[in-house]
Amino acid sequence: MRRLFRLLILLALMLAPAGFAWAQTGPGAGPQRTDEIEAELVSMSRWAAPGGTAVVAVRQQIEPGWHTYWRNPGDSGGPTTLDWTLPTGVTAGEIVWPLPERQRLQGLVNYGYEGRVYLPVPVEIPANARPGTTLPLRVKALFLVCSDEMCIPRELTLGLDLPIREGAAPQDAAHGAAIARILEQAPRPAGVTARVALENGVLTLTATGGPLAGGDPGPSYFFPFESGTIDHAGLQSGSWGPNGLTLVLNAGGRLANGGLTGPVSGVLATSKGAFEITAEPGPPLPGATGSGELDPLDAAAPTPGNGPDATGWAVFGQAMLFALLGGLILNLMPCVFPILAMKAAALAASAHDPKRSRRDGLAFLAGVLTTFLLLAAVLLGLRAAGEAVGWGFQLQSAPVTAGLALLMLAVALNLSGVFHVGGGLQDAGSGPLSRLPGGVGAFFTGALAVVVAAPCTAPFMAFALGAALLMPWPMALAVFLMLGLGLALPYVLISLSPRLLAKLPRPGAWMERLKNLLAFPMYGAALWLAWVFGNQTGAEGLGLLFVAGLAAAAGLWLVGAGQGERALGRRGAIHAVAGAVLLLVALGAATLAARAPVESRENGAAGETGALASAPWSQQAVDAALAEGRPVLVNFTADWCVTCKINERTSLTTAGVKRAMAERRAIYLVGDWTRRDDAITAELQRHGRSGVPLYLLYRPGQAEPEVLPQLLTEGVVVEALKP
């Protein structure tokens, strides 16, 4: 009996790991296989955050000789369908369909996929999801898997236990990069206007505007969303003009029999990219012909847009010009106000020394360009690795925000005369690094200017950065360097103009007073960054950052006192040691602050925009409001984006805007990008943007939203809301 008891215990211990693994993964988790297809539910990120949007995908590995189908399967077949079983509060969106291949079978043409395919789906996570738990996601996927000889319906139950944790999640090592590429390359609205006309069984589709304007769009093909709209096997021919293109297509059975009774929606694939369009019935649009014929495309040829993007030299030149203009305007944006103070102090210091002014101006330019180059290299490298990041991505990191807040505090204390680095009191520098000898200080002033300017997006920058992120890396780096040149150009031109510098008063006591006055914008920048950090983490993290700031201020004061002692001929060792100890305490407190538990936010601080009631953005929320016939104003914002905050306070919460929203029964949705959110990143990319702010106005009956200016006024918003 005793031996039997021991045997049972041993058997239980052997089976326990298997039972634990089942509990962790749940039914349907992992790859599910048939003879024709292997499918699996996978996540783009390693975990999801409460109140965020996760992106999961149905991965298909289709055996050679077999294929599955797009949303419109073409002449035969059927699309993949998903039937979700989700925990309370979790909602799954629609499939983000990759651009399909065209598959010819005798006289038929189908739209579908072969080999490895990912079908991404956004999943909304409730704000009350508890960190440390997992959400069981289950889906019944019905695939119609076909070969040249037969079709077999396969229903597979797929499962994924999605961990819930606070903070931005890194990409899943196995599948994250592939899913991110699908989201980046998936067809999206792009400001294209389209019209369609039917005559004698022939459809004439014209599309203009957006990326189609200017230049040959190359081989083009239209994929309708509904079967029977066109003859899928027919030749699509046409021409292009200065504003867009014209395609001539044979009408399908549905239109040939019933006529054109409403808009035609689908995907227009060109060498410039693939775009979702809705063509309203009407005469051809002007400027869509006259420049040349489109290359004829056989129905079985490779789909344009599935290969690498071909960025023309004209688009590159336009991006370079817009980057230069955007960099110039960036000097007027709120983020750069503290840096203007630093530039003013440096100019005052070298106003009557032309040689020093030229050296500092060129060193400042070198600092700006070097930092832009490094920032662009990191951004492009992360995107190449599959990370969903955009302009200002570094400020989505709480440790970076905490470090910048303490750095701004140190710069302000330096300008206030609490301590000195390098020269004496009459050296009106602009911070610890900028007070270093020679041009090193000017170089680091330029570097700091780029870091602080990152939260801002000026006019013209949106197109330039959005285009750069789709270009080959040498072109992309050139666009970023041009942006840096625009940012540094005013300072460099003044530093190279002796006549302008000669008009400034000669150095004297006024420079010390100016330096002390210019400390206050830096204190303001430190407070702003601390507020952003508090929204990223919570009360505990903010409290620890305050401790770090207090310790850093006391430590730097002791360092300055030691400098004063040494100026009087004393050693000042006690002050130096005590100051170093307090600076180490500040470093430890800042580290603890960055690692503090992240408090969940119901709607995100960015959504708390005064009197205008808001709800979190999701595509499902947009679709639901439009289905009710209500306009939707979407505000993609972040707490670290100063331009966003000013727009919200001055243009989105006024009585006039509130009244206009109420009259139109409009819904106000906020996409909070303060912390990383891959779904918001993907939506920004769909509209050609790499950062915030982005304002979209959806109107019932219109497939594409209106993109509002980045710098808003009450009048702009009210006018846009008018019927």
XYZ file of C-alpha atoms in Angstrom, residues 199-621:
423
model
C -21.712 53.111 -69.777
C -22.360 50.152 -72.088
C -20.975 47.675 -69.585
C -17.716 49.598 -69.086
C -16.721 51.185 -65.776
C -14.583 54.326 -65.897
C -12.859 54.926 -62.549
C -11.013 58.192 -61.936
C -8.974 58.854 -58.793
C -7.117 62.082 -57.957
C -5.360 63.800 -55.085
C -3.244 62.584 -52.218
C -0.218 60.523 -53.246
C -1.600 60.080 -56.787
C -0.979 63.715 -57.679
C 2.269 64.425 -59.497
C 4.028 61.717 -61.444
C 3.314 58.415 -63.103
C 1.579 56.053 -60.632
C 2.951 53.065 -62.551
C 1.047 49.817 -63.160
C -2.255 50.064 -61.262
C -5.067 47.706 -60.356
C -8.423 48.105 -58.610
C -9.619 45.437 -56.135
C -13.341 45.958 -55.387
C -14.610 45.055 -51.936
C -17.752 43.409 -53.355
C -17.811 40.475 -55.743
C -19.598 41.082 -59.032
C -18.497 44.716 -59.271
C -15.983 44.122 -62.077
C -14.922 41.335 -64.382
C -12.031 40.079 -62.262
C -10.372 38.323 -65.192
C -10.669 41.332 -67.484
C -7.855 43.649 -68.472
C -7.613 46.926 -66.537
C -6.193 49.680 -68.755
C -6.044 53.430 -68.416
C -3.986 56.613 -68.331
C -2.633 59.134 -65.850
C -2.547 62.890 -65.548
C -1.172 65.616 -63.284
C -3.779 64.974 -60.571
C -4.243 61.200 -60.693
C -5.277 58.318 -62.934
C -8.125 56.784 -64.918
C -8.843 53.049 -65.097
C -11.180 51.412 -67.608
C -12.703 48.148 -66.364
C -15.312 45.690 -67.563
C -18.357 45.728 -65.294
C -19.163 42.566 -63.357
C -22.449 40.720 -63.323
C -23.940 42.640 -60.413
C -23.467 46.034 -62.088
C -24.109 44.798 -65.609
C -27.536 43.516 -64.554
C -28.574 46.013 -61.891
C -26.765 49.156 -62.986
C -24.696 51.579 -60.913
C -26.902 52.403 -57.909
C -24.332 53.622 -55.372
C -20.654 54.159 -54.603
C -18.013 51.575 -55.437
C -15.417 50.881 -52.737
C -12.190 48.951 -52.888
C -8.408 49.113 -52.924
C -6.466 50.951 -55.612
C -3.000 49.383 -55.842
C -0.270 51.430 -57.563
C 3.496 51.590 -57.543
C 3.137 54.466 -55.057
C 1.231 52.285 -52.595
C -2.194 50.756 -52.025
C -5.080 52.981 -50.939
C -8.672 52.397 -49.851
C -11.015 54.489 -51.971
C -14.745 55.029 -52.335
C -15.777 56.142 -55.830
C -19.024 58.104 -55.933
C -21.096 57.924 -59.122
C -20.331 60.901 -61.307
C -18.419 62.290 -64.282
C -14.642 61.784 -64.533
C -12.490 64.018 -62.370
C -10.262 66.601 -64.097
C -6.530 66.048 -64.329
C -6.723 62.243 -64.355
C -5.618 61.803 -67.989
C -3.394 63.435 -70.562
C 0.119 62.693 -69.299
C 0.552 59.135 -70.513
C -0.837 55.647 -70.707
C -0.699 53.274 -67.753
C 1.298 50.132 -68.401
C -1.215 47.343 -69.140
C -1.363 44.792 -66.345
C -2.276 41.180 -66.954
C -4.681 39.825 -64.369
C -2.157 37.242 -63.230
C 0.786 39.658 -62.979
C 2.240 40.521 -59.560
C 0.134 43.051 -57.715
C 1.628 46.566 -57.701
C 2.428 47.741 -54.212
C 3.247 44.255 -52.904
C 6.940 44.820 -53.559
C 9.214 47.479 -52.095
C 7.855 51.071 -52.308
C 9.275 53.066 -55.265
C 9.767 56.625 -53.990
C 10.252 59.014 -56.885
C 12.803 61.784 -56.950
C 10.001 64.328 -57.093
C 8.544 63.074 -53.806
C 12.040 63.050 -52.310
C 12.632 66.645 -53.383
C 9.277 67.719 -51.981
C 10.018 65.959 -48.694
C 13.413 67.733 -48.485
C 11.789 71.136 -49.076
C 9.020 70.493 -46.541
C 11.565 69.253 -44.006
C 13.542 72.503 -44.339
C 10.379 74.613 -43.954
C 9.194 72.457 -41.042
C 12.541 72.857 -39.278
C 12.378 76.629 -39.678
C 8.830 76.772 -38.289
C 9.853 74.427 -35.467
C 11.767 77.361 -33.964
C 8.387 79.013 -33.279
C 6.752 75.992 -31.639
C 6.228 75.893 -27.839
C 8.574 72.945 -27.304
C 11.512 75.009 -28.481
C 10.908 78.062 -26.262
C 13.420 76.857 -23.618
C 16.022 76.371 -26.337
C 15.399 79.904 -27.618
C 16.455 81.076 -24.150
C 19.650 79.063 -24.416
C 20.376 80.439 -27.897
C 19.792 84.016 -26.734
C 22.245 83.611 -23.872
C 24.903 82.149 -26.160
C 24.456 84.914 -28.751
C 24.744 87.584 -26.093
C 27.991 86.069 -24.837
C 29.734 86.106 -28.217
C 28.066 89.081 -29.878
C 31.266 91.155 -30.161
C 33.642 88.323 -30.969
C 32.957 87.393 -34.633
C 35.420 84.519 -34.638
C 33.833 82.959 -31.562
C 30.355 83.584 -32.956
C 31.163 81.755 -36.180
C 32.703 78.861 -34.274
C 29.717 78.567 -31.949
C 27.231 78.813 -34.800
C 28.871 76.037 -36.791
C 29.310 73.911 -33.653
C 25.601 74.383 -32.846
C 24.737 73.275 -36.395
C 26.974 70.218 -36.010
C 25.264 69.324 -32.720
C 21.804 69.623 -34.256
C 22.674 67.591 -37.352
C 24.534 64.893 -35.405
C 21.677 64.432 -32.958
C 19.070 64.383 -35.725
C 21.174 61.780 -37.513
C 21.411 59.610 -34.390
C 17.711 60.010 -33.601
C 16.759 59.155 -37.192
C 19.085 56.131 -37.193
C 17.516 54.802 -33.980
C 13.984 55.468 -35.282
C 14.635 53.803 -38.638
C 16.445 50.916 -36.960
C 13.555 50.262 -34.590
C 11.050 50.400 -37.436
C 13.204 48.042 -39.503
C 13.139 45.659 -36.537
C 9.330 45.838 -36.574
C 8.803 48.313 -33.730
C 5.745 50.560 -34.113
C 7.360 53.903 -33.242
C 7.121 57.419 -34.592
C 8.406 60.961 -34.114
C 8.819 61.736 -30.401
C 8.996 58.016 -29.532
C 11.689 58.591 -26.907
C 9.297 60.636 -24.765
C 6.988 57.624 -24.526
C 9.647 56.175 -22.202
C 9.231 57.181 -18.568
C 12.987 56.858 -17.785
C 13.823 59.226 -20.668
C 11.213 61.734 -19.481
C 12.566 61.596 -15.910
C 16.139 62.074 -17.120
C 15.172 65.066 -19.268
C 13.248 66.650 -16.379
C 16.334 66.445 -14.128
C 18.568 67.706 -16.949
C 16.314 70.747 -17.457
C 16.424 71.386 -13.721
C 20.241 71.261 -13.789
C 20.332 73.678 -16.758
C 18.019 76.091 -14.928
C 20.116 75.955 -11.726
C 23.218 76.613 -13.802
C 21.605 79.657 -15.418
C 20.525 80.832 -11.955
C 24.154 80.804 -10.823
C 23.771 77.963 -8.319
C 26.835 76.246 -9.813
C 29.121 76.765 -12.796
C 30.802 74.607 -15.398
C 33.743 75.953 -17.366
C 34.059 79.740 -17.428
C 33.286 82.397 -14.877
C 30.131 84.283 -14.070
C 30.355 86.510 -17.126
C 30.260 83.473 -19.472
C 26.587 83.585 -20.343
C 26.290 79.968 -21.349
C 23.244 77.860 -21.570
C 23.633 74.880 -19.327
C 26.290 72.561 -17.916
C 27.306 71.046 -21.229
C 27.039 74.309 -23.124
C 29.426 75.979 -20.671
C 32.269 73.648 -21.643
C 35.300 75.293 -23.298
C 35.427 76.047 -27.035
C 32.684 74.929 -29.372
C 31.882 71.821 -27.314
C 29.285 73.740 -25.343
C 27.581 75.037 -28.503
C 27.603 71.501 -29.910
C 25.757 70.129 -26.878
C 23.336 73.069 -26.932
C 22.393 71.957 -30.449
C 22.017 68.361 -29.274
C 19.750 69.406 -26.417
C 17.695 71.546 -28.822
C 16.840 68.452 -30.867
C 15.931 66.378 -27.807
C 13.596 69.048 -26.441
C 12.097 69.812 -29.870
C 11.090 66.172 -30.395
C 7.594 66.532 -28.804
C 6.634 69.155 -31.402
C 5.420 68.641 -34.949
C 5.404 71.801 -37.032
C 3.481 72.411 -40.268
C 5.122 70.723 -43.283
C 6.847 68.239 -40.950
C 3.983 65.724 -41.144
C 4.416 65.097 -44.878
C 8.211 65.172 -44.704
C 8.527 62.688 -41.833
C 5.711 60.471 -43.094
C 7.373 60.246 -46.508
C 10.839 59.743 -45.001
C 9.737 56.696 -43.038
C 8.665 55.021 -46.299
C 11.845 55.873 -48.222
C 15.088 53.903 -48.512
C 17.284 54.723 -45.536
C 19.767 57.041 -47.335
C 16.893 59.249 -48.515
C 15.234 59.102 -45.089
C 18.414 60.236 -43.340
C 18.767 63.099 -45.831
C 15.230 64.303 -44.987
C 15.992 64.229 -41.269
C 19.233 66.163 -41.833
C 17.305 68.782 -43.807
C 14.881 69.097 -40.886
C 17.852 69.693 -38.587
C 19.263 72.299 -40.969
C 15.963 74.176 -40.827
C 15.981 74.118 -37.026
C 19.555 75.448 -36.789
C 19.501 77.830 -39.750
C 18.276 81.045 -38.011
C 20.897 80.769 -35.264
C 23.658 79.957 -37.757
C 22.768 82.885 -40.038
C 22.791 85.325 -37.116
C 26.084 83.962 -35.804
C 27.616 84.493 -39.274
C 26.291 88.088 -39.534
C 28.658 90.517 -37.734
C 26.404 93.497 -38.462
C 23.486 91.947 -36.614
C 25.659 90.863 -33.701
C 27.243 94.323 -33.435
C 23.837 95.786 -32.551
C 23.787 93.879 -29.246
C 25.182 95.697 -26.170
C 28.711 94.858 -25.111
C 29.196 92.261 -22.341
C 28.566 93.482 -18.839
C 26.460 92.990 -15.740
C 23.314 92.923 -17.902
C 24.392 89.538 -19.249
C 24.315 88.002 -15.787
C 20.799 89.353 -15.236
C 19.720 88.044 -18.653
C 21.192 84.647 -17.839
C 19.264 84.516 -14.555
C 16.049 85.570 -16.310
C 16.449 82.890 -18.976
C 16.574 80.228 -16.258
C 12.816 80.451 -15.775
C 11.838 78.880 -19.130
C 14.078 75.968 -18.170
C 12.341 75.620 -14.787
C 9.072 75.588 -16.697
C 10.375 72.867 -19.010
C 11.421 70.779 -15.988
C 7.955 71.136 -14.422
C 6.255 70.219 -17.703
C 8.364 67.088 -18.097
C 7.638 66.136 -14.473
C 3.905 66.473 -15.207
C 4.296 64.249 -18.283
C 6.211 61.723 -16.171
C 3.408 61.742 -13.586
C 0.862 60.941 -16.282
C 3.069 58.140 -17.599
C 3.566 56.491 -14.211
C 1.396 57.783 -11.383
C 1.553 59.464 -7.989
C 4.225 57.167 -6.580
C 6.570 57.677 -9.507
C 6.007 61.443 -9.492
C 6.724 61.615 -5.750
C 10.016 59.762 -6.219
C 10.929 62.099 -9.090
C 10.311 65.080 -6.769
C 12.689 63.491 -4.251
C 15.258 63.065 -7.022
C 14.830 66.704 -8.067
C 15.204 67.958 -4.498
C 18.326 65.857 -3.933
C 19.790 66.979 -7.278
C 19.130 70.651 -6.500
C 20.710 70.351 -3.051
C 23.668 68.433 -4.445
C 24.290 71.018 -7.179
C 23.971 73.830 -4.610
C 26.688 72.157 -2.531
C 28.832 71.782 -5.652
C 28.397 75.499 -6.324
C 29.224 76.335 -2.710
C 32.407 74.268 -3.028
C 33.304 76.229 -6.170
C 32.889 79.427 -4.173
C 35.115 78.091 -1.407
C 37.856 77.245 -3.902
C 37.569 80.704 -5.460
C 38.462 82.091 -2.003
C 41.493 79.841 -1.735
C 39.906 77.150 0.413
C 39.671 73.450 -0.469
C 35.868 73.031 -0.326
C 36.258 69.258 -0.074
C 33.336 68.762 2.320
C 30.975 70.559 -0.030
C 32.160 68.520 -3.003
C 31.801 65.168 -1.211
C 28.389 66.026 0.245
C 27.214 67.260 -3.154
C 28.374 64.064 -4.850
C 26.524 61.957 -2.242
C 23.296 63.878 -2.829
C 23.662 63.528 -6.598
C 23.984 59.765 -6.139
C 20.828 59.873 -3.981
C 19.102 61.764 -6.812
C 20.204 59.114 -9.306
C 18.863 56.330 -7.080
C 15.534 58.103 -6.531
C 15.167 58.732 -10.265
C 15.834 55.051 -10.957
C 13.177 54.023 -8.436
C 10.760 56.555 -9.959
C 11.246 55.109 -13.438
C 10.593 51.600 -12.079
C 7.561 52.560 -9.983
C 4.337 50.638 -10.729
C 2.332 52.280 -13.491
C -1.133 53.410 -12.470
C -3.877 52.644 -14.966
C -5.749 55.540 -16.557
C -9.393 55.193 -17.414
C -9.355 57.425 -20.468
C -5.823 58.709 -20.350
C -4.898 62.156 -19.236
C -4.869 63.307 -22.775
C -8.539 62.639 -22.998
C -9.418 64.869 -20.087
C -9.889 67.952 -22.188
C -11.967 70.260 -20.067
C -15.623 70.759 -20.809
C -15.703 68.716 -24.012
C -16.768 65.163 -23.149
C -14.576 62.540 -24.747
C -14.199 58.794 -25.102
C -11.172 56.673 -25.982
C -10.531 56.246 -29.697
C -11.038 52.945 -31.432
C -12.085 52.116 -34.968
C -15.129 50.357 -33.548
C -16.193 53.558 -31.780
